[in-house]
Amino acid sequence: FHEYDGIRASSTSRGLGDVYKRQLSNHLRRSFRIVRRTTELVNYKDYIEGISYPTSLSLFHLPPLRGTALLGMEQRLIHCFIDLMFGGDGRLQVRDVEREFTRIESQVVAKIVHSALIDLRNAWQTIVPLKMRFDRSVTNARLAQAARDEEIVVYTTFDVELHRLPMTMTTCLPYNMLDPIRNRLDGGAVNADTEPSPVNRARLEAHLRGSKVEVRVPLGNAQVSLRRFLKLRVGDHVQLEQSKDDALEGYVQ
């Protein structure tokens, strides 16, 4: 992912993390640590399949850019926000349950999302003026339907940390959404991610180990006449052009 990740889009993501951190700290009166972990190009289906249930997925638009973007916050992060907004210290431990968010929880999510969209607009202001428009929030990733399964998206993961408890927030933008401003993205800051990252290396290795590929090993070839082919019966032998002592070639994907 060199076209966007190492240039201004990457800088914007890092800047967005800083803005989120200030806004959340001011809004909830707690010190948060928010760091951009990775930015990846994946198809939309892979992004959705990596989202656990329940997760708050908020759909929004960024006119004049076309398409639908997503802001995802995991269940623990939502419960942390709710605990802080109602006077807690953010240490509330809630057992993961597969249920929809309550009306109060949804209202908290809406406030956080609207604040985040303002931050997103400010972070992109130097590249392109955007008008943020919130659409809706869902907890089941399958109901989001922000893009086609095969469509490529730009998927950024942020680590949100409070009281040394790591939580996750993500943004997902369709790749086609960035096409109209590609020239502006190409002419930006120098790549700050040129050094290998152990975290990124481990994540990449984990993705590769989980990949399914087709492996094919031909045992050999033989040419026979059509006359002989039509006369083949069970038990007949066909001599292959491959010695039993020679190595076989394998083809991966």
mmCIF file of C-alpha atoms in Angstrom:
data_model
loop_
_atom_site.group_PDB
_atom_site.id
_atom_site.type_symbol
_atom_site.label_atom_id
_atom_site.label_comp_id
_atom_site.label_asym_id
_atom_site.label_seq_id
_atom_site.Cartn_x
_atom_site.Cartn_y
_atom_site.Cartn_z
ATOM 1 C CA PHE A 1 0.000 0.000 0.000
ATOM 2 C CA HIS A 2 2.471 2.619 -1.212
ATOM 3 C CA GLU A 3 0.200 4.872 -3.204
ATOM 4 C CA TYR A 4 -1.556 6.408 -0.215
ATOM 5 C CA ASP A 5 -0.138 4.980 2.990
ATOM 6 C CA GLY A 6 3.281 6.592 2.774
ATOM 7 C CA ILE A 7 2.114 10.016 1.734
ATOM 8 C CA ARG A 8 -0.442 12.534 2.814
ATOM 9 C CA ALA A 9 -3.215 10.025 3.512
ATOM 10 C CA SER A 10 -0.907 8.378 6.041
ATOM 11 C CA SER A 11 -0.036 11.750 7.534
ATOM 12 C CA THR A 12 -3.735 12.573 7.671
ATOM 13 C CA SER A 13 -4.473 9.311 9.514
ATOM 14 C CA ARG A 14 -1.780 10.025 12.063
ATOM 15 C CA GLY A 15 -3.048 13.596 12.425
ATOM 16 C CA LEU A 16 -6.581 12.296 12.788
ATOM 17 C CA GLY A 17 -5.441 10.096 15.666
ATOM 18 C CA ASP A 18 -3.992 13.151 17.418
ATOM 19 C CA VAL A 19 -7.219 15.121 16.908
ATOM 20 C CA TYR A 20 -9.338 12.207 18.153
ATOM 21 C CA LYS A 21 -7.133 12.036 21.222
ATOM 22 C CA ARG A 22 -7.592 15.729 22.043
ATOM 23 C CA GLN A 23 -11.333 15.656 21.422
ATOM 24 C CA LEU A 24 -11.926 12.504 23.458
ATOM 25 C CA SER A 25 -9.754 13.771 26.296
ATOM 26 C CA ASN A 26 -11.635 17.086 26.358
ATOM 27 C CA HIS A 27 -15.045 15.496 25.907
ATOM 28 C CA LEU A 28 -14.664 12.750 28.523
ATOM 29 C CA ARG A 29 -12.119 14.520 30.755
ATOM 30 C CA ARG A 30 -9.728 11.615 30.642
ATOM 31 C CA SER A 31 -6.342 11.194 29.020
ATOM 32 C CA PHE A 32 -6.504 8.827 26.062
ATOM 33 C CA ARG A 33 -3.696 7.422 23.973
ATOM 34 C CA ILE A 34 -4.646 6.918 20.317
ATOM 35 C CA VAL A 35 -2.118 5.592 17.823
ATOM 36 C CA ARG A 36 -2.547 4.608 14.196
ATOM 37 C CA ARG A 37 -1.550 0.951 13.999
ATOM 38 C CA THR A 38 -1.843 0.145 10.295
ATOM 39 C CA THR A 39 -3.405 1.245 7.037
ATOM 40 C CA GLU A 40 -4.202 -1.564 4.618
ATOM 41 C CA LEU A 41 -5.809 -2.160 1.249
ATOM 42 C CA VAL A 42 -8.311 -5.039 1.458
ATOM 43 C CA ASN A 43 -11.542 -5.939 -0.245
ATOM 44 C CA TYR A 44 -14.702 -4.968 1.577
ATOM 45 C CA LYS A 45 -15.678 -8.575 2.269
ATOM 46 C CA ASP A 46 -12.414 -9.225 4.155
ATOM 47 C CA TYR A 47 -12.897 -6.047 6.184
ATOM 48 C CA ILE A 48 -16.440 -7.005 7.192
ATOM 49 C CA GLU A 49 -15.486 -10.599 8.031
ATOM 50 C CA GLY A 50 -12.831 -9.262 10.417
ATOM 51 C CA ILE A 51 -15.427 -7.291 12.417
ATOM 52 C CA SER A 52 -16.703 -9.085 15.522
ATOM 53 C CA TYR A 53 -20.312 -8.828 16.701
ATOM 54 C CA PRO A 54 -21.405 -6.561 18.226
ATOM 55 C CA THR A 55 -19.373 -3.605 16.963
ATOM 56 C CA SER A 56 -20.670 -0.092 16.428
ATOM 57 C CA LEU A 57 -20.366 0.626 12.698
ATOM 58 C CA SER A 58 -21.365 4.151 11.717
ATOM 59 C CA LEU A 59 -21.973 4.909 8.044
ATOM 60 C CA PHE A 60 -21.263 8.430 6.821
ATOM 61 C CA HIS A 61 -20.639 10.407 3.630
ATOM 62 C CA LEU A 62 -17.912 12.909 2.761
ATOM 63 C CA PRO A 63 -19.238 15.208 0.007
ATOM 64 C CA PRO A 64 -17.917 16.138 -2.520
ATOM 65 C CA LEU A 65 -16.233 12.691 -2.441
ATOM 66 C CA ARG A 66 -18.592 9.951 -3.566
ATOM 67 C CA GLY A 67 -19.304 6.766 -1.649
ATOM 68 C CA THR A 68 -19.983 5.607 1.897
ATOM 69 C CA ALA A 69 -17.351 5.416 4.628
ATOM 70 C CA LEU A 70 -17.411 3.584 7.965
ATOM 71 C CA LEU A 71 -16.252 4.341 11.496
ATOM 72 C CA GLY A 72 -16.045 1.238 13.698
ATOM 73 C CA MET A 73 -15.731 1.079 17.485
ATOM 74 C CA GLU A 74 -15.528 -2.196 19.364
ATOM 75 C CA GLN A 75 -17.949 -3.066 22.148
ATOM 76 C CA ARG A 76 -15.476 -2.507 25.008
ATOM 77 C CA LEU A 77 -14.729 1.005 23.751
ATOM 78 C CA ILE A 78 -18.422 1.915 23.717
ATOM 79 C CA HIS A 79 -18.864 0.613 27.279
ATOM 80 C CA CYS A 80 -15.799 2.596 28.350
ATOM 81 C CA PHE A 81 -17.280 5.794 26.891
ATOM 82 C CA ILE A 82 -20.625 5.155 28.595
ATOM 83 C CA ASP A 83 -18.953 4.520 31.954
ATOM 84 C CA LEU A 84 -17.004 7.786 31.695
ATOM 85 C CA MET A 85 -20.000 9.854 30.588
ATOM 86 C CA PHE A 86 -22.024 8.623 33.556
ATOM 87 C CA GLY A 87 -19.395 9.359 36.180
ATOM 88 C CA GLY A 88 -17.275 6.205 36.145
ATOM 89 C CA ASP A 89 -13.531 5.946 35.689
ATOM 90 C CA GLY A 90 -13.607 3.901 32.484
ATOM 91 C CA ARG A 91 -12.524 0.702 34.204
ATOM 92 C CA LEU A 92 -15.943 -0.949 33.980
ATOM 93 C CA GLN A 93 -15.535 -4.538 32.828
ATOM 94 C CA VAL A 94 -18.562 -5.717 30.870
ATOM 95 C CA ARG A 95 -18.772 -9.309 29.747
ATOM 96 C CA ASP A 96 -19.072 -9.521 25.972
ATOM 97 C CA VAL A 97 -22.647 -10.325 25.021
ATOM 98 C CA GLU A 98 -24.148 -10.689 21.559
ATOM 99 C CA ARG A 99 -26.927 -8.127 21.680
ATOM 100 C CA GLU A 100 -27.889 -4.853 20.069
ATOM 101 C CA PHE A 101 -26.825 -1.640 21.792
ATOM 102 C CA THR A 102 -29.516 -0.058 23.974
ATOM 103 C CA ARG A 103 -31.078 3.305 23.140
ATOM 104 C CA ILE A 104 -28.820 5.055 25.675
ATOM 105 C CA GLU A 105 -25.752 3.321 24.260
ATOM 106 C CA SER A 106 -26.796 4.297 20.737
ATOM 107 C CA GLN A 107 -27.191 7.941 21.783
ATOM 108 C CA VAL A 108 -23.682 7.904 23.265
ATOM 109 C CA VAL A 109 -22.358 6.401 20.026
ATOM 110 C CA ALA A 110 -24.108 9.120 18.002
ATOM 111 C CA LYS A 111 -22.472 11.885 20.087
ATOM 112 C CA ILE A 112 -19.024 10.345 19.722
ATOM 113 C CA VAL A 113 -19.499 9.811 15.977
ATOM 114 C CA HIS A 114 -20.643 13.391 15.340
ATOM 115 C CA SER A 115 -17.605 14.653 17.236
ATOM 116 C CA ALA A 116 -15.344 12.300 15.274
ATOM 117 C CA LEU A 117 -16.770 13.509 11.948
ATOM 118 C CA ILE A 118 -15.895 17.093 12.866
ATOM 119 C CA ASP A 119 -12.369 15.912 13.665
ATOM 120 C CA LEU A 120 -12.203 14.065 10.358
ATOM 121 C CA ARG A 121 -13.257 17.181 8.462
ATOM 122 C CA ASN A 122 -10.588 19.240 10.227
ATOM 123 C CA ALA A 123 -7.880 16.625 9.600
ATOM 124 C CA TRP A 124 -8.599 16.620 5.837
ATOM 125 C CA GLN A 125 -9.026 20.393 5.545
ATOM 126 C CA THR A 126 -5.545 20.962 4.084
ATOM 127 C CA ILE A 127 -6.179 18.356 1.347
ATOM 128 C CA VAL A 128 -9.821 18.861 0.416
ATOM 129 C CA PRO A 129 -12.739 20.663 2.122
ATOM 130 C CA LEU A 130 -15.281 18.045 3.132
ATOM 131 C CA LYS A 131 -18.872 18.189 4.324
ATOM 132 C CA MET A 132 -19.596 15.373 6.753
ATOM 133 C CA ARG A 133 -23.020 13.724 6.681
ATOM 134 C CA PHE A 134 -23.883 11.016 9.195
ATOM 135 C CA ASP A 135 -26.139 8.271 7.832
ATOM 136 C CA ARG A 136 -26.800 5.588 10.443
ATOM 137 C CA SER A 137 -25.195 3.162 12.905
ATOM 138 C CA VAL A 138 -25.503 -0.624 12.945
ATOM 139 C CA THR A 139 -24.081 -3.341 15.181
ATOM 140 C CA ASN A 140 -24.173 -6.185 12.676
ATOM 141 C CA ALA A 141 -21.443 -5.737 10.067
ATOM 142 C CA ARG A 142 -23.489 -7.659 7.483
ATOM 143 C CA LEU A 143 -26.130 -4.927 7.620
ATOM 144 C CA ALA A 144 -23.694 -2.115 6.827
ATOM 145 C CA GLN A 145 -23.665 -2.652 3.031
ATOM 146 C CA ALA A 146 -21.332 0.290 2.453
ATOM 147 C CA ALA A 147 -19.699 -1.289 -0.618
ATOM 148 C CA ARG A 148 -19.699 -4.393 -2.813
ATOM 149 C CA ASP A 149 -17.885 -7.434 -1.442
ATOM 150 C CA GLU A 150 -15.124 -7.284 -4.059
ATOM 151 C CA GLU A 151 -14.614 -3.504 -3.819
ATOM 152 C CA ILE A 152 -11.218 -2.379 -2.494
ATOM 153 C CA VAL A 153 -11.244 -0.221 0.648
ATOM 154 C CA VAL A 154 -8.623 1.702 2.621
ATOM 155 C CA TYR A 155 -8.798 0.261 6.142
ATOM 156 C CA THR A 156 -7.046 2.099 9.020
ATOM 157 C CA THR A 157 -6.817 0.689 12.550
ATOM 158 C CA PHE A 158 -6.344 2.922 15.591
ATOM 159 C CA ASP A 159 -5.317 1.613 19.022
ATOM 160 C CA VAL A 160 -7.200 3.446 21.785
ATOM 161 C CA GLU A 161 -5.695 3.035 25.242
ATOM 162 C CA LEU A 162 -7.103 4.068 28.624
ATOM 163 C CA HIS A 163 -5.700 2.766 31.941
ATOM 164 C CA ARG A 164 -3.373 0.572 29.814
ATOM 165 C CA LEU A 165 -6.409 -1.243 28.417
ATOM 166 C CA PRO A 166 -6.076 -1.482 24.604
ATOM 167 C CA MET A 167 -9.205 -1.072 22.487
ATOM 168 C CA THR A 168 -9.740 -0.694 18.753
ATOM 169 C CA MET A 169 -11.280 1.895 16.459
ATOM 170 C CA THR A 170 -11.254 1.652 12.648
ATOM 171 C CA THR A 171 -12.040 3.785 9.629
ATOM 172 C CA CYS A 172 -12.918 2.326 6.236
ATOM 173 C CA LEU A 173 -12.956 4.402 3.036
ATOM 174 C CA PRO A 174 -13.656 2.997 -0.434
ATOM 175 C CA TYR A 175 -10.550 3.203 -2.615
ATOM 176 C CA ASN A 176 -12.595 4.760 -5.431
ATOM 177 C CA MET A 177 -13.592 7.557 -3.065
ATOM 178 C CA LEU A 178 -9.965 8.779 -3.056
ATOM 179 C CA ASP A 179 -9.488 8.665 -6.846
ATOM 180 C CA PRO A 180 -10.638 12.271 -7.530
ATOM 181 C CA ILE A 181 -8.003 13.645 -5.112
ATOM 182 C CA ARG A 182 -5.170 11.253 -5.986
ATOM 183 C CA ASN A 183 -2.933 14.071 -7.265
ATOM 184 C CA ARG A 184 -3.298 15.960 -4.014
ATOM 185 C CA LEU A 185 -2.425 12.869 -2.024
ATOM 186 C CA ASP A 186 0.614 12.070 -4.178
ATOM 187 C CA GLY A 187 2.279 15.410 -3.631
ATOM 188 C CA GLY A 188 2.571 15.436 0.132
ATOM 189 C CA ALA A 189 4.832 14.552 2.996
ATOM 190 C CA VAL A 190 7.766 12.167 2.839
ATOM 191 C CA ASN A 191 7.021 8.600 3.806
ATOM 192 C CA ALA A 192 7.577 8.185 7.525
ATOM 193 C CA ASP A 193 6.915 4.431 7.439
ATOM 194 C CA THR A 194 9.925 3.336 5.408
ATOM 195 C CA GLU A 195 11.489 1.456 8.319
ATOM 196 C CA PRO A 196 10.202 -2.098 8.832
ATOM 197 C CA SER A 197 7.747 -2.317 11.691
ATOM 198 C CA PRO A 198 7.731 -5.493 13.833
ATOM 199 C CA VAL A 199 3.999 -5.016 14.443
ATOM 200 C CA ASN A 200 3.206 -4.669 10.733
ATOM 201 C CA ARG A 201 5.506 -7.575 9.894
ATOM 202 C CA ALA A 202 3.726 -9.828 12.410
ATOM 203 C CA ARG A 203 0.280 -8.813 11.127
ATOM 204 C CA LEU A 204 1.341 -9.393 7.518
ATOM 205 C CA GLU A 205 2.747 -12.817 8.389
ATOM 206 C CA ALA A 206 -0.466 -13.730 10.210
ATOM 207 C CA HIS A 207 -2.538 -12.724 7.163
ATOM 208 C CA LEU A 208 -0.299 -14.734 4.835
ATOM 209 C CA ARG A 209 -0.434 -17.844 7.031
ATOM 210 C CA GLY A 210 -4.221 -17.683 6.937
ATOM 211 C CA SER A 211 -4.386 -17.298 3.152
ATOM 212 C CA LYS A 212 -5.822 -20.130 1.069
ATOM 213 C CA VAL A 213 -3.956 -20.838 -2.172
ATOM 214 C CA GLU A 214 -4.189 -23.529 -4.822
ATOM 215 C CA VAL A 215 -1.161 -25.856 -5.017
ATOM 216 C CA ARG A 216 -0.753 -28.040 -8.135
ATOM 217 C CA VAL A 217 1.937 -30.700 -8.760
ATOM 218 C CA PRO A 218 1.730 -32.303 -12.238
ATOM 219 C CA LEU A 219 3.001 -35.891 -12.187
ATOM 220 C CA GLY A 220 4.013 -35.785 -15.849
ATOM 221 C CA ASN A 221 2.700 -35.618 -19.418
ATOM 222 C CA ALA A 222 2.203 -38.094 -22.221
ATOM 223 C CA GLN A 223 1.100 -37.938 -25.834
ATOM 224 C CA VAL A 224 -1.026 -40.734 -27.262
ATOM 225 C CA SER A 225 -2.860 -41.053 -30.539
ATOM 226 C CA LEU A 226 -6.606 -40.623 -30.633
ATOM 227 C CA ARG A 227 -6.902 -44.217 -31.878
ATOM 228 C CA ARG A 228 -5.071 -45.538 -28.790
ATOM 229 C CA PHE A 229 -6.935 -43.178 -26.471
ATOM 230 C CA LEU A 230 -10.266 -44.570 -27.644
ATOM 231 C CA LYS A 231 -9.039 -48.111 -26.969
ATOM 232 C CA LEU A 232 -7.825 -47.444 -23.388
ATOM 233 C CA ARG A 233 -9.299 -49.792 -20.788
ATOM 234 C CA VAL A 234 -8.978 -50.186 -17.025
ATOM 235 C CA GLY A 235 -5.522 -51.590 -16.247
ATOM 236 C CA ASP A 236 -3.757 -50.146 -19.302
ATOM 237 C CA HIS A 237 -0.484 -48.287 -18.705
ATOM 238 C CA VAL A 238 0.471 -44.876 -20.141
ATOM 239 C CA GLN A 239 4.165 -43.963 -20.088
ATOM 240 C CA LEU A 240 4.720 -40.404 -18.791
ATOM 241 C CA GLU A 241 7.547 -38.126 -19.946
ATOM 242 C CA GLN A 242 8.816 -37.893 -16.368
ATOM 243 C CA SER A 243 11.500 -39.970 -14.707
ATOM 244 C CA LYS A 244 10.709 -41.364 -11.282
ATOM 245 C CA ASP A 245 14.094 -40.074 -10.093
ATOM 246 C CA ASP A 246 13.553 -36.452 -11.182
ATOM 247 C CA ALA A 247 12.061 -33.784 -8.937
ATOM 248 C CA LEU A 248 8.484 -32.687 -9.594
ATOM 249 C CA GLU A 249 7.636 -29.016 -10.092
ATOM 250 C CA GLY A 250 4.956 -27.492 -7.887
ATOM 251 C CA TYR A 251 2.815 -24.489 -8.812
ATOM 252 C CA VAL A 252 1.355 -22.225 -6.109
ATOM 253 C CA GLN A 253 -1.703 -20.215 -7.240
#
